[in-house]
GROMACS .gro file of C-alpha atoms in nm:
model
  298
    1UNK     CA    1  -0.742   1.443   0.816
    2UNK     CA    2  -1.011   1.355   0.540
    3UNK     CA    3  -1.156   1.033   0.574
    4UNK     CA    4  -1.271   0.809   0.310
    5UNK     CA    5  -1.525   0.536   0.319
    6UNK     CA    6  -1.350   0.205   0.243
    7UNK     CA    7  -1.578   0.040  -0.007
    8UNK     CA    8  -1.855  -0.174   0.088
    9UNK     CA    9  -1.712  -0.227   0.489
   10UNK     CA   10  -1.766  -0.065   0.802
   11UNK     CA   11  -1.454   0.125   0.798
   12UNK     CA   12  -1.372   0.473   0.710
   13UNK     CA   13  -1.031   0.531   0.670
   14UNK     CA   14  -0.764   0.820   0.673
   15UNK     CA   15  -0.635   0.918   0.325
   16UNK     CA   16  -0.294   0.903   0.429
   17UNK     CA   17  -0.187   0.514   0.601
   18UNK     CA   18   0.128   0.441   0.773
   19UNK     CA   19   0.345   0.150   0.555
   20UNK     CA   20   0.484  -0.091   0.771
   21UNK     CA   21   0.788  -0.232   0.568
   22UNK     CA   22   1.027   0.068   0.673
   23UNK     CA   23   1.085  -0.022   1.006
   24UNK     CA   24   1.060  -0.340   0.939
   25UNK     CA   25   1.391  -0.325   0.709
   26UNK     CA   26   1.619  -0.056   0.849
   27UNK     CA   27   1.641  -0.253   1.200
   28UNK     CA   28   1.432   0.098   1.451
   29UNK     CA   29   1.402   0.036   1.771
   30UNK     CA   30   1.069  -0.048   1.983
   31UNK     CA   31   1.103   0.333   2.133
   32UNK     CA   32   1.134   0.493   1.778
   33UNK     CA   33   0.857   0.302   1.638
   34UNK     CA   34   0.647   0.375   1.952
   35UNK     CA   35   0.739   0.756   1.849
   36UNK     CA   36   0.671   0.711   1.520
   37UNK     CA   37   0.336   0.563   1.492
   38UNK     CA   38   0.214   0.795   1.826
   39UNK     CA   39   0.285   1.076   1.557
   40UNK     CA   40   0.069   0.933   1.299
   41UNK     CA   41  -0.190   0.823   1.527
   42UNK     CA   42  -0.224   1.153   1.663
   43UNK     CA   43  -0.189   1.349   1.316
   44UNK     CA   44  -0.524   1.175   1.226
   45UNK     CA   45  -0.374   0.872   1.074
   46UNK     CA   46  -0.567   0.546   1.110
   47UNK     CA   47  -0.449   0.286   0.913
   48UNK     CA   48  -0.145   0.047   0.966
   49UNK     CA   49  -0.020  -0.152   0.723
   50UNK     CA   50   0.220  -0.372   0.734
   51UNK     CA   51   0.298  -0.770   0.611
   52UNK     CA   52   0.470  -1.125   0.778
   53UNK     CA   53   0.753  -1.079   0.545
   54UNK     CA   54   0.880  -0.723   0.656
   55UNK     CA   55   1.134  -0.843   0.887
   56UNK     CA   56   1.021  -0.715   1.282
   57UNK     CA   57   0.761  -0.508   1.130
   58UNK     CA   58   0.497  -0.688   1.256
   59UNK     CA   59   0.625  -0.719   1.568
   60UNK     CA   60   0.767  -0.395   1.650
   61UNK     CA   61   0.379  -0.280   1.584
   62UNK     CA   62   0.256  -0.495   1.837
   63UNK     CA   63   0.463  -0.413   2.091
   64UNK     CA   64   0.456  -0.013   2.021
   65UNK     CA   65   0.054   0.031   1.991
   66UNK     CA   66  -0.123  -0.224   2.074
   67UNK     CA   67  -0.240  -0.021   2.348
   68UNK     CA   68  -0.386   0.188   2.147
   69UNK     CA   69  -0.596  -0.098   1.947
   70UNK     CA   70  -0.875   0.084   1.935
   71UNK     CA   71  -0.695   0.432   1.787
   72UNK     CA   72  -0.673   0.250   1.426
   73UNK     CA   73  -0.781  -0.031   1.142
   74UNK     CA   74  -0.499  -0.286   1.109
   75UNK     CA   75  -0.387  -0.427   0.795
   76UNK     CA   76  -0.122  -0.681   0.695
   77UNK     CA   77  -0.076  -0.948   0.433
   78UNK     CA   78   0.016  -1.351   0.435
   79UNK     CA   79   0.191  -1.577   0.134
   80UNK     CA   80   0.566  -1.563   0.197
   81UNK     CA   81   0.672  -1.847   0.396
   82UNK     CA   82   0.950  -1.625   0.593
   83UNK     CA   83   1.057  -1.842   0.819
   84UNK     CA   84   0.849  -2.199   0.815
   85UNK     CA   85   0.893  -2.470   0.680
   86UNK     CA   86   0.640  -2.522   0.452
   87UNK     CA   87   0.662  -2.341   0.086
   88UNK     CA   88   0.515  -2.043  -0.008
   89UNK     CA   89   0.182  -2.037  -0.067
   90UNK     CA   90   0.050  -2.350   0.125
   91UNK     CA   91  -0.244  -2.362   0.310
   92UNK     CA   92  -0.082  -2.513   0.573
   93UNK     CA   93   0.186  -2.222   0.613
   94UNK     CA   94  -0.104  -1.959   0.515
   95UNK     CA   95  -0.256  -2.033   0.817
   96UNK     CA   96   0.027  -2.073   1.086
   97UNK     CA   97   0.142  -1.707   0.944
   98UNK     CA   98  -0.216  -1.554   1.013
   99UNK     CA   99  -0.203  -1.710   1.368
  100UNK     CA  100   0.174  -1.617   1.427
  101UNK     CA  101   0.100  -1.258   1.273
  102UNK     CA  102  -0.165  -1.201   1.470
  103UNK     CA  103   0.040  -1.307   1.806
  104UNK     CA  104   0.326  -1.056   1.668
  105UNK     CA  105   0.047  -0.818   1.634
  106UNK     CA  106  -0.077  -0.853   2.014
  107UNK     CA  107  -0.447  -0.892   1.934
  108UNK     CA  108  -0.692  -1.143   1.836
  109UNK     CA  109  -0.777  -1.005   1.525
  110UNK     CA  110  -0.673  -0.772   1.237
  111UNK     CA  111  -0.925  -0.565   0.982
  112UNK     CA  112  -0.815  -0.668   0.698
  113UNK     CA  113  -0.570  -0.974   0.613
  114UNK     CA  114  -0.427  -0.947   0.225
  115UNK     CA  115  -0.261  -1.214  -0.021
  116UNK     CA  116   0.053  -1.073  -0.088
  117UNK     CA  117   0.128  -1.069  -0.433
  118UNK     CA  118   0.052  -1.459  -0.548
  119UNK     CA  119   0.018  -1.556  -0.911
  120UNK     CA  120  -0.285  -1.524  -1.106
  121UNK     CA  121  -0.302  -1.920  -1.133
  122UNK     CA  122  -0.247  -1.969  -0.766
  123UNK     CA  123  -0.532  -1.739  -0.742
  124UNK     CA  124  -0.737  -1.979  -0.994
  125UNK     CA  125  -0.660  -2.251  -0.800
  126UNK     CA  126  -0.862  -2.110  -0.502
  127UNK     CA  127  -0.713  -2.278  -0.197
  128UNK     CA  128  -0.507  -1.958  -0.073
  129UNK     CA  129  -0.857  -1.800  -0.101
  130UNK     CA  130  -1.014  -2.049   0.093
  131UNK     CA  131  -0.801  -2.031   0.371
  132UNK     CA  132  -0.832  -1.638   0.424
  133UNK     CA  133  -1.216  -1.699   0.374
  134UNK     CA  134  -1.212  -1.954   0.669
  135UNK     CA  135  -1.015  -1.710   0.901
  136UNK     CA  136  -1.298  -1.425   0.838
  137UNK     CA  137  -1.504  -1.703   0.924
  138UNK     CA  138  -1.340  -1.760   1.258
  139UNK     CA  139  -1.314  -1.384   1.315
  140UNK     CA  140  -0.921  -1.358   1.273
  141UNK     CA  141  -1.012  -1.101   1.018
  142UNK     CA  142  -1.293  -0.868   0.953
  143UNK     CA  143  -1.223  -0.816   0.566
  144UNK     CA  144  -1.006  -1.000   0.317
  145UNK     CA  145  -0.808  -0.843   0.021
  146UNK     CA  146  -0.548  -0.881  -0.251
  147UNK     CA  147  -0.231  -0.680  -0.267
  148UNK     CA  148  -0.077  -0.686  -0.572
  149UNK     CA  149  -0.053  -0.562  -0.933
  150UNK     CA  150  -0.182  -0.669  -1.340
  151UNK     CA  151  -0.342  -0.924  -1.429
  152UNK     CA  152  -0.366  -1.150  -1.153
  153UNK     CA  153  -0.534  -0.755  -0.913
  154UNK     CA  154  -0.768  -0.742  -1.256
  155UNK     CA  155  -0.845  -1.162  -1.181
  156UNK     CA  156  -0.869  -1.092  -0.791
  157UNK     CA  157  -1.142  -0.865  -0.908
  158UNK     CA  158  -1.333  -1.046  -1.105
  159UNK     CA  159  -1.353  -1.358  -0.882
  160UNK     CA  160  -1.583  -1.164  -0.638
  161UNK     CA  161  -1.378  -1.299  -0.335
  162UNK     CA  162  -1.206  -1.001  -0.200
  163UNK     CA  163  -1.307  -0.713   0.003
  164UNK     CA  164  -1.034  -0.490  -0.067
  165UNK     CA  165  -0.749  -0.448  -0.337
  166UNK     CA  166  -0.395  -0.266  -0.256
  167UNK     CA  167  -0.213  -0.160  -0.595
  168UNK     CA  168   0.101   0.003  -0.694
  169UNK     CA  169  -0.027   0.378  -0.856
  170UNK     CA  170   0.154   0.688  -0.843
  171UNK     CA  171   0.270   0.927  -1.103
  172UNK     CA  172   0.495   0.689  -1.255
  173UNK     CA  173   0.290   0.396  -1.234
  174UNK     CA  174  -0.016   0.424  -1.380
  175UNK     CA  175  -0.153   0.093  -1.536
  176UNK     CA  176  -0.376   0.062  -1.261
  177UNK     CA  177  -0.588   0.352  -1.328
  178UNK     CA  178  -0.754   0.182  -1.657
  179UNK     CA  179  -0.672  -0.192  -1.592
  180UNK     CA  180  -0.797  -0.254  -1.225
  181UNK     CA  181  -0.910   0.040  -0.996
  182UNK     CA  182  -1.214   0.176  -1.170
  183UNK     CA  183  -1.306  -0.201  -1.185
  184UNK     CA  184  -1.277  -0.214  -0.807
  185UNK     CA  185  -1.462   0.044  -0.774
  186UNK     CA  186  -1.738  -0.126  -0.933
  187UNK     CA  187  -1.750  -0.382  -0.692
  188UNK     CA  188  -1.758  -0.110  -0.430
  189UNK     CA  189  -1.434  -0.274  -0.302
  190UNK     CA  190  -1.194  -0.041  -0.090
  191UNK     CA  191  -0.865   0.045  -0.266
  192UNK     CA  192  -0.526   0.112  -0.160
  193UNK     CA  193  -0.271   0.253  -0.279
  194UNK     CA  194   0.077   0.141  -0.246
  195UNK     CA  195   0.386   0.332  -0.339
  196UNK     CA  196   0.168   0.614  -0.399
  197UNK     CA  197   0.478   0.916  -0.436
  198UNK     CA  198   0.700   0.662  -0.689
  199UNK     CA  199   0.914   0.604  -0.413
  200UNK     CA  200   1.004   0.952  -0.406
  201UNK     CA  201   1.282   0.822  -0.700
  202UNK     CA  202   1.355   1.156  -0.850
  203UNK     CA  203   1.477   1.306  -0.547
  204UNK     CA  204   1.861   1.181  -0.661
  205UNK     CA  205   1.996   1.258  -0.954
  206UNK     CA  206   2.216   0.956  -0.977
  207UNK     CA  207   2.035   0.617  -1.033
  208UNK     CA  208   1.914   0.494  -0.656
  209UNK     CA  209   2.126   0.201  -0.532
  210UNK     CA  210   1.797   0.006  -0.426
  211UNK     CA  211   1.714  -0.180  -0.720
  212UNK     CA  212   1.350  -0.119  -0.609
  213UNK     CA  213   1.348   0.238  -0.683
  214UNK     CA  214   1.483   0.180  -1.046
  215UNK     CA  215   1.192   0.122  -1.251
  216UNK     CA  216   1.054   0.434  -1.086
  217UNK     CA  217   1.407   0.617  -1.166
  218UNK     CA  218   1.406   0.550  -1.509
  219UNK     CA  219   1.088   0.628  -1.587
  220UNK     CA  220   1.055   0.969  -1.400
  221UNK     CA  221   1.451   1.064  -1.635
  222UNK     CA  222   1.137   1.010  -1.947
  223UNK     CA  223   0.859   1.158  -1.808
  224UNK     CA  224   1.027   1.468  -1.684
  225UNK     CA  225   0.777   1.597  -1.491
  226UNK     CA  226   0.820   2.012  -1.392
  227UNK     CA  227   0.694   1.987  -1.056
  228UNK     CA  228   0.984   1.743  -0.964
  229UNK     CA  229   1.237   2.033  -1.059
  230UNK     CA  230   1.133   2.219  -0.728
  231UNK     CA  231   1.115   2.178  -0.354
  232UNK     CA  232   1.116   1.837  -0.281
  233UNK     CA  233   0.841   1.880  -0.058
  234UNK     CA  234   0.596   2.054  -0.295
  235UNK     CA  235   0.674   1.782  -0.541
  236UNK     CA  236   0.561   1.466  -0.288
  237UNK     CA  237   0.272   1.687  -0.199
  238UNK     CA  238   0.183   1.671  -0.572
  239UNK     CA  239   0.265   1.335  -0.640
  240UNK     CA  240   0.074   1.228  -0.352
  241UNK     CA  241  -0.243   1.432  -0.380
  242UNK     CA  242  -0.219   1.308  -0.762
  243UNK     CA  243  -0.253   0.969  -0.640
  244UNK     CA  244  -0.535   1.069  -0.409
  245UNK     CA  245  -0.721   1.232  -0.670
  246UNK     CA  246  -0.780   0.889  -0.845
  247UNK     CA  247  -1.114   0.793  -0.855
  248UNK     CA  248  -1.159   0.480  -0.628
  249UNK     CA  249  -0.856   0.490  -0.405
  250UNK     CA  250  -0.939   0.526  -0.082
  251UNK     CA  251  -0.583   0.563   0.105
  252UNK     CA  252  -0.258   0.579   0.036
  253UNK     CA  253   0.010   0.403   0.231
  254UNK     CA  254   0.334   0.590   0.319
  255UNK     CA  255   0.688   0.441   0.510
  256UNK     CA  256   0.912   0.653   0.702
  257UNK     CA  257   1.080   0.603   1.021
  258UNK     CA  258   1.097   1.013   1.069
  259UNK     CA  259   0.796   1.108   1.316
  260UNK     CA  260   0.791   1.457   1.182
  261UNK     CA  261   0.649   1.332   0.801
  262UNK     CA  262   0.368   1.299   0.941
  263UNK     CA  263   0.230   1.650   1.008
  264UNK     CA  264   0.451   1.740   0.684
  265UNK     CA  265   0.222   1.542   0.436
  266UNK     CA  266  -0.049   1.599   0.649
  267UNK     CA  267  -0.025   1.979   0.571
  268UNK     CA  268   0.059   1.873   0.202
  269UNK     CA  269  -0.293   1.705   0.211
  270UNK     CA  270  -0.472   1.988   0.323
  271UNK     CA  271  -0.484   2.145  -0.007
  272UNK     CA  272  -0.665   1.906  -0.153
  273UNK     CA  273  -0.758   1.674  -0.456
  274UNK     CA  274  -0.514   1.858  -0.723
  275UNK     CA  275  -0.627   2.085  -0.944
  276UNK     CA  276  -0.863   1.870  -1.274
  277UNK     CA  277  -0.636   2.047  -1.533
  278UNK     CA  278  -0.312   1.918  -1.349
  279UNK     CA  279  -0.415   1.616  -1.246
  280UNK     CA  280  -0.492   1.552  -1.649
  281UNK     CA  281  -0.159   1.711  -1.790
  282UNK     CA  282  -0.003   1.426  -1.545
  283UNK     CA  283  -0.170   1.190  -1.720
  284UNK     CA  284  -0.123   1.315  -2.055
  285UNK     CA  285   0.228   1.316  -2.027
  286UNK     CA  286   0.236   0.954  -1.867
  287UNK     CA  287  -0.018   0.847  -2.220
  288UNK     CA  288   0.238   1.020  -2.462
  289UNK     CA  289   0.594   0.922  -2.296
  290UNK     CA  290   0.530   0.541  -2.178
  291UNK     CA  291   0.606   0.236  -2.375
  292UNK     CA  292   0.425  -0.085  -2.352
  293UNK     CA  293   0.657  -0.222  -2.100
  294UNK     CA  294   0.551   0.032  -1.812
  295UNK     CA  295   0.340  -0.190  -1.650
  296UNK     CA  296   0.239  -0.204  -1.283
  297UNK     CA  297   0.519  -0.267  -1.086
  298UNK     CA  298   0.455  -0.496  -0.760
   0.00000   0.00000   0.00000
């Protein structure tokens, strides 16, 4: 699997990641998930991402592959309080959830911890930074990063703190392309991409009952896309090599909790960026059909 250099760190990383929230919410077994990320260890995958707030996530990871530590880069985020008693967002909390991820996570350190989501003004504030600063100073982390979407990625940015920015971009969510990724790029941070195939939303025809798949919904019923009329797997092989074609986005992070997607968008990969007149009738169509309200959803 093609591997991309992730900005200015040490790390090159697959161009397909394994998303962590999945298991996390539909309650898999240790077994499956030791299955599951085997699979996309051994397809070439080697990123994990994953977050404190996903449920067991975190800790179904650690006990499926942390004997393979050295197979991948791992990722996940802080912020959400999920289960202490201190508020969101405290620097107290912030830094009992990097020690109590990091004890879910079986290992002493993780490549990259990420703020997930937190307001532009928190941001301004600069405590939460501080205390993700300190724990790359302690060598709990190698890298810091922001995950998140709008204004507050485009602040996260511009402050200079951050070695890494994960965004919301896909063929229905394009914002980020103009407002925050090329400006990453400038700052040789390493990108990734969340939600990179739109949730696969189109693949129902009736509205999905997940309220976060309905943005996505809505807008693909506008945007009416032709390549979403076919095979369903042809279509997330174009959505997701769109996404990969975006200058500045280094991976893209996909959930499942079926071992076989793997190899699937693995083969889907191996044709490549897409073509530069598709990849610009995609983003024609996206120019001429959205409204000002299409903004990056987090």
């Amino acid at each position: 699997m093609e591997k991309r250099r992730f900005g200015n760190t040490d790390m090159h990383v697959s161009v397909l990641g394994f998303g962590g929230s999945e298991i996390g919410y539909q309650g898999v077994n240790v077994r499956d998930v030791k299955n599951l990320l085997a699979s996309a260890l051994d397809a070439g995958l080697n990123v994990i991402d994953t977050a404190e707030c996903y449920r067991e996530s975190e800790e179904l990871i650690g006990e499926a592959v942390s004997d393979r530590r050295s197979d991948f880069y791992l990722f996940t985020k802080c912020g959400h309080a999920a289960g202490f008693a201190e508020p969101d967002w405290t620097p107290a909390m912030l830094q009992k959830s990097i020690e109590r991820s990091l004890a879910r996570l079986k290992t002493d350190h993780v490549d990259l911890i990420q703020l997930h989501s937190c307001s532009e003004d928190m941001l301004r504030q600069g405590d939460v930074i501080d205390v993700l600063r300190r724990a790359k100073e302690a060598g709990k982390t190698r890298y810091i990063g922001y995950s998140g979407d709008r204004s507050a990625a485009r602040y996260a940015i511009e402050c200079g703190a951050f070695d890494a920015l994960q965004t919301s971009v896909n063929i229905a969510d394009q914002e980020p392309i103009e407002l925050t990724i090329p400006h990453a790029a400038a700052r040789n941070m390493g990108v990734i991409a969340k939600r990179p195939i739109a949730n696969a939303a189109w693949k129902t025809k009736e509205k999905p009952t997940e309220a976060y798949h309905h943005a996505y919904w809505e807008r693909l019923q506008k945007l009416q896309y032709d390549f979403l009329e076919g095979n369903l797997s042809d279509a997330v092989g174009v959505a997701l090599r769109f996404t990969l074609s975006i200058p500045g986005v280094q991976t893209a992070i996909v959930g499942t909790t079926q071992p076989g997607r793997w190899q699937e968008n693995a083969r889907l990969l191996e044709r490549g960026p897409l073509p530069e007149e598709m990849f610009a009738a995609i983003r024609r169509r996206f120019h001429d059909t959205a409204s000002p309200d299409w903004v990056g959803q987090t």
